[in-house]
Coordinates of N, CA, C and O in Angstrom, one line a residue:
M1262 N 81.8 193.1 157.7 CA 82.5 193.7 158.9 C 83.8 194.4 158.3 O 84.5 193.8 157.5
K1263 N 84.1 195.5 158.9 CA 85.3 196.2 158.6 C 86.5 195.4 159.1 O 86.5 194.7 160.1
S1264 N 87.7 195.6 158.4 CA 88.9 194.9 158.9 C 89.3 195.3 160.3 O 89.2 196.5 160.6
P1265 N 89.7 194.4 161.1 CA 90.1 194.7 162.5 C 91.6 195.2 162.6 O 92.1 195.3 163.6
C1266 N 92.2 195.5 161.4 CA 93.6 195.9 161.4 C 93.7 197.2 162.3 O 92.9 198.1 162.2
V1267 N 94.8 197.2 163.1 CA 95.0 198.4 163.9 C 96.3 199.1 163.5 O 96.8 199.9 164.3
A1268 N 96.7 198.9 162.3 CA 97.9 199.5 161.7 C 99.2 199.4 162.5 O 100.0 200.3 162.6
K1269 N 99.3 198.3 163.2 CA 100.5 197.9 163.9 C 101.0 196.6 163.5 O 101.5 195.8 164.2
C1270 N 100.9 196.4 162.1 CA 101.1 195.1 161.6 C 102.6 194.6 161.6 O 103.5 195.4 161.3
K1271 N 102.7 193.4 162.1 CA 104.1 192.8 162.1 C 103.8 191.3 162.0 O 103.2 190.7 162.9
N1272 N 104.3 190.6 161.0 CA 104.1 189.2 160.8 C 105.1 188.5 161.8 O 106.3 188.5 161.5
N1273 N 104.6 188.0 162.8 CA 105.4 187.3 163.8 C 105.3 185.8 163.6 O 104.6 185.2 164.4
A1274 N 106.0 185.3 162.6 CA 106.0 183.9 162.3 C 104.6 183.3 162.1 O 104.3 182.3 162.6
G1275 N 103.7 184.1 161.4 CA 102.4 183.6 161.1 C 101.3 184.2 161.8 O 100.1 183.9 161.6
I1276 N 101.6 185.1 162.8 CA 100.5 185.8 163.5 C 100.9 187.3 163.6 O 102.0 187.6 163.8
C1277 N 99.9 188.1 163.4 CA 100.1 189.5 163.4 C 100.1 190.0 164.8 O 99.2 189.7 165.6
S1278 N 101.2 190.7 165.2 CA 101.3 191.2 166.6 C 100.5 192.5 166.8 O 100.5 193.0 167.9
G1279 N 99.8 192.9 165.8 CA 98.9 194.1 165.9 C 97.5 193.7 166.3 O 96.9 194.1 167.3
C1280 N 96.9 192.8 165.4 CA 95.5 192.4 165.6 C 95.3 191.0 166.1 O 94.2 190.5 166.4
W1281 N 96.4 190.2 166.1 CA 96.5 188.8 166.6 C 95.8 187.8 165.6 O 95.6 186.7 166.0
R1282 N 95.5 188.3 164.4 CA 95.0 187.3 163.4 C 96.2 186.5 162.8 O 97.3 187.1 162.7
T1283 N 95.9 185.3 162.3 CA 96.9 184.6 161.6 C 97.0 185.2 160.2 O 96.1 185.9 159.7
M1284 N 98.1 184.9 159.5 CA 98.3 185.4 158.2 C 97.2 184.8 157.3 O 96.8 185.5 156.4
T1285 N 96.8 183.6 157.5 CA 95.7 183.0 156.8 C 94.5 183.7 157.0 O 93.7 184.0 156.0
E1286 N 94.1 184.1 158.2 CA 92.9 184.8 158.5 C 93.0 186.2 157.8 O 92.0 186.6 157.3
I1287 N 94.1 186.8 157.8 CA 94.3 188.2 157.2 C 94.1 188.0 155.7 O 93.3 188.8 155.1
S1288 N 94.8 187.1 155.1 CA 94.8 187.0 153.6 C 93.4 186.6 153.1 O 93.1 186.9 152.0
H1289 N 92.6 185.9 153.9 CA 91.3 185.4 153.4 C 90.2 186.3 154.0 O 89.0 186.0 153.7
W1290 N 90.5 187.3 154.8 CA 89.5 188.1 155.5 C 88.3 188.5 154.6 O 87.2 188.4 154.9
I1291 N 88.6 189.1 153.4 CA 87.6 189.7 152.6 C 86.7 188.6 152.0 O 85.6 188.9 151.6
T1292 N 87.2 187.4 151.9 CA 86.3 186.3 151.4 C 85.5 185.6 152.4 O 84.6 184.9 152.1
Y1293 N 85.8 185.8 153.7 CA 85.0 185.2 154.8 C 83.6 185.9 154.9 O 83.5 187.1 154.8
P1294 N 82.6 185.1 155.1 CA 81.3 185.7 155.4 C 81.4 186.5 156.7 O 82.2 186.1 157.6
E1295 N 80.5 187.5 156.9 CA 80.6 188.3 158.1 C 80.5 187.4 159.4 O 81.2 187.7 160.4
Q1296 N 79.7 186.4 159.3 CA 79.5 185.5 160.5 C 80.8 184.9 160.9 O 81.2 184.8 162.1
Q1297 N 81.6 184.5 159.9 CA 82.9 183.9 160.2 C 83.9 184.9 160.7 O 84.7 184.6 161.6
Q1298 N 83.9 186.1 160.1 CA 84.7 187.2 160.6 C 84.4 187.5 162.1 O 85.3 187.6 162.9
L1299 N 83.1 187.6 162.4 CA 82.7 187.8 163.8 C 83.2 186.7 164.7 O 83.6 186.9 165.9
A1300 N 83.1 185.5 164.2 CA 83.6 184.3 165.1 C 85.1 184.4 165.3 O 85.5 184.1 166.4
I1301 N 85.8 184.8 164.3 CA 87.3 184.9 164.5 C 87.6 185.9 165.5 O 88.4 185.7 166.4
M1302 N 86.9 187.1 165.4 CA 87.2 188.1 166.4 C 86.8 187.7 167.8 O 87.4 188.0 168.8
A1303 N 85.7 187.0 167.9 CA 85.3 186.4 169.2 C 86.3 185.5 169.8 O 86.6 185.5 171.0
D1304 N 86.9 184.7 168.9 CA 88.0 183.8 169.3 C 89.2 184.6 169.8 O 89.8 184.3 170.8
I1305 N 89.6 185.6 169.0 CA 90.8 186.4 169.4 C 90.6 187.1 170.7 O 91.5 187.1 171.6
K1306 N 89.4 187.6 171.0 CA 89.0 188.2 172.2 C 88.7 187.3 173.3 O 88.4 187.7 174.4
A1307 N 88.7 186.0 173.0 CA 88.4 184.9 173.9 C 87.0 185.1 174.6 O 86.8 184.8 175.7
I1308 N 86.1 185.6 173.8 CA 84.7 185.7 174.3 C 84.1 184.4 174.6 O 83.4 184.2 175.6
N1309 N 84.4 183.4 173.8 CA 84.0 182.0 174.1 C 85.2 181.2 174.6 O 85.5 180.2 174.0
A1310 N 85.9 181.7 175.6 CA 87.1 181.0 176.1 C 86.8 179.6 176.5 O 85.8 179.2 177.0
T1311 N 87.8 178.7 176.2 CA 87.7 177.3 176.5 C 88.6 177.0 177.8 O 88.4 176.0 178.4
H1312 N 89.5 178.0 178.1 CA 90.3 177.8 179.3 C 91.1 179.1 179.6 O 90.9 180.1 178.9
Q1313 N 91.9 179.1 180.6 CA 92.8 180.2 180.9 C 94.2 179.9 180.4 O 94.6 178.7 180.5
C1314 N 94.8 180.9 179.8 CA 96.2 180.7 179.3 C 97.1 180.4 180.5 O 97.0 181.1 181.5
P1315 N 97.8 179.3 180.4 CA 98.7 178.9 181.5 C 99.8 179.9 181.8 O 100.4 179.9 182.9
Q1316 N 100.1 180.8 180.9 CA 101.2 181.8 181.1 C 100.7 183.1 181.7 O 101.2 183.5 182.7
C1317 N 99.6 183.6 181.2 CA 99.2 185.0 181.6 C 97.9 184.9 182.4 O 97.4 185.9 183.0
Q1318 N 97.2 183.7 182.5 CA 96.0 183.5 183.2 C 94.8 184.2 182.6 O 93.7 184.3 183.2
Q1319 N 94.9 184.8 181.4 CA 93.8 185.4 180.7 C 93.0 184.4 180.0 O 93.5 183.3 179.7
P1320 N 91.7 184.7 179.7 CA 90.9 183.8 178.9 C 91.6 183.5 177.5 O 92.2 184.3 176.9
A1321 N 91.5 182.2 177.1 CA 92.1 181.8 175.9 C 91.1 180.8 175.2 O 90.2 180.3 175.8
Q1322 N 91.3 180.7 173.9 CA 90.4 179.8 173.1 C 91.2 178.8 172.3 O 92.2 179.1 171.7
C1323 N 90.7 177.6 172.3 CA 91.3 176.5 171.5 C 90.2 175.8 170.7 O 89.2 175.3 171.3
D1324 N 90.4 175.8 169.4 CA 89.5 175.1 168.5 C 89.3 173.6 168.8 O 88.2 173.1 168.7
I1325 N 90.4 173.0 169.1 CA 90.4 171.5 169.4 C 89.5 171.3 170.6 O 88.7 170.3 170.7
S1326 N 89.7 172.1 171.6 CA 88.9 172.0 172.9 C 87.4 172.1 172.6 O 86.5 171.6 173.3
E1327 N 87.1 172.9 171.5 CA 85.7 173.1 171.1 C 85.2 171.9 170.2 O 84.0 171.9 169.8
G1328 N 86.0 170.9 170.0 CA 85.6 169.8 169.2 C 85.9 169.9 167.7 O 85.5 169.0 167.0
K1329 N 86.6 170.9 167.3 CA 87.0 171.0 165.9 C 88.2 170.1 165.6 O 88.9 169.8 166.5
S1330 N 88.4 169.8 164.3 CA 89.5 168.9 163.9 C 90.8 169.7 163.7 O 91.9 169.0 163.7
T1331 N 90.8 171.0 163.6 CA 92.0 171.8 163.5 C 91.9 173.0 164.4 O 90.8 173.3 164.9
C1332 N 92.9 173.7 164.5 CA 93.0 174.9 165.4 C 93.6 176.0 164.7 O 94.5 175.8 163.8
W1333 N 93.3 177.2 165.0 CA 93.9 178.4 164.4 C 95.4 178.4 164.5 O 96.1 178.8 163.6
C1334 N 96.0 177.8 165.6 CA 97.4 177.7 165.8 C 98.1 176.8 164.8 O 99.4 176.9 164.6
F1335 N 97.4 176.0 164.1 CA 98.0 175.1 163.0 C 98.5 175.9 161.9 O 99.3 175.5 161.1
D1336 N 98.0 177.2 161.7 CA 98.4 178.1 160.6 C 99.6 178.9 160.9 O 100.1 179.7 160.0
I1337 N 100.2 178.8 162.1 CA 101.4 179.6 162.4 C 102.6 178.7 162.5 O 102.5 177.5 162.7
E1338 N 103.8 179.3 162.5 CA 105.0 178.5 162.7 C 105.1 177.9 164.1 O 104.7 178.6 165.0
P1339 N 105.5 176.7 164.2 CA 105.6 176.0 165.6 C 106.5 176.9 166.5 O 107.5 177.5 166.1
R1340 N 106.0 176.9 167.7 CA 106.7 177.7 168.8 C 107.4 176.8 169.8 O 106.9 175.7 170.0
Q1341 N 108.4 177.3 170.4 CA 109.0 176.6 171.5 C 108.3 177.1 172.8 O 108.4 178.2 173.2
T1342 N 107.6 176.2 173.4 CA 106.8 176.5 174.6 C 107.6 176.0 175.8 O 108.6 175.3 175.7
L1343 N 107.2 176.5 177.0 CA 108.0 176.1 178.2 C 107.9 174.6 178.5 O 106.8 174.1 178.5
A1344 N 109.0 174.0 178.7 CA 109.1 172.6 179.0 C 108.4 172.3 180.3 O 108.5 173.0 181.3
G1345 N 107.6 171.2 180.3 CA 106.9 170.8 181.5 C 105.7 171.7 181.9 O 105.1 171.6 182.9
S1346 N 105.3 172.6 181.0 CA 104.2 173.5 181.2 C 102.9 172.7 181.0 O 102.8 171.6 180.6
S1347 N 101.8 173.4 181.4 CA 100.5 172.8 181.2 C 100.2 172.3 179.8 O 100.8 172.9 178.9
S1348 N 99.3 171.4 179.7 CA 99.0 170.9 178.3 C 98.0 171.9 177.6 O 97.7 171.8 176.5
A1349 N 97.5 172.9 178.4 CA 96.5 173.8 177.8 C 97.3 174.8 176.9 O 98.4 175.1 177.1
C1350 N 96.6 175.2 175.9 CA 97.1 176.1 174.9 C 97.4 177.5 175.5 O 96.6 178.0 176.4
L1351 N 98.4 178.2 174.9 CA 98.6 179.6 175.3 C 97.6 180.4 174.5 O 97.2 180.0 173.4
C1352 N 97.4 181.6 175.0 CA 96.6 182.6 174.2 C 97.4 183.1 173.0 O 98.6 182.9 173.0
R1353 N 96.7 183.8 172.1 CA 97.4 184.3 170.9 C 98.6 185.2 171.3 O 99.6 185.1 170.7
Q1354 N 98.4 186.1 172.3 CA 99.5 187.0 172.6 C 100.7 186.3 173.2 O 101.8 186.6 172.8
C1355 N 100.4 185.4 174.1 CA 101.6 184.7 174.7 C 102.3 183.8 173.7 O 103.5 183.7 173.7
L1356 N 101.5 183.1 172.9 CA 102.1 182.2 171.9 C 102.9 183.0 170.9 O 104.0 182.6 170.5
S1357 N 102.4 184.2 170.6 CA 103.2 185.1 169.7 C 104.5 185.5 170.2 O 105.5 185.7 169.5
S1358 N 104.6 185.6 171.5 CA 105.9 186.0 172.1 C 106.9 184.8 172.3 O 108.1 185.1 172.6
M1359 N 106.5 183.6 172.0 CA 107.4 182.5 172.1 C 108.3 182.4 170.9 O 107.8 182.6 169.8
P1360 N 109.5 181.9 171.1 CA 110.4 181.8 169.9 C 110.0 180.6 169.0 O 109.4 179.6 169.5
T1361 N 110.2 180.8 167.7 CA 109.9 179.7 166.8 C 110.9 178.6 166.9 O 112.0 178.8 167.3
I1362 N 110.5 177.4 166.5 CA 111.4 176.2 166.5 C 112.2 176.2 165.3 O 111.8 176.5 164.2

């Protein structure tokens, strides 16, 4: 698969604000098999959404909700989320806009 880079790269504390991949996903991209690349893109686009983002109400994906032991968000710097908000994860775009801790 060709790189999903959209040439609007900005490392926003571990997540690219252009393509929404984590820095880990970007740095390992060429070593991932195509199936894994396609799965990452499906997660970013929330094709297999696990819930709605509590902030923007758009489809969002959480690896933990899918039964995995880790989540893509473990690879980015911790964010300050809204106090008292839903326990559901934010989507990549909304999480990216939150200030780091």
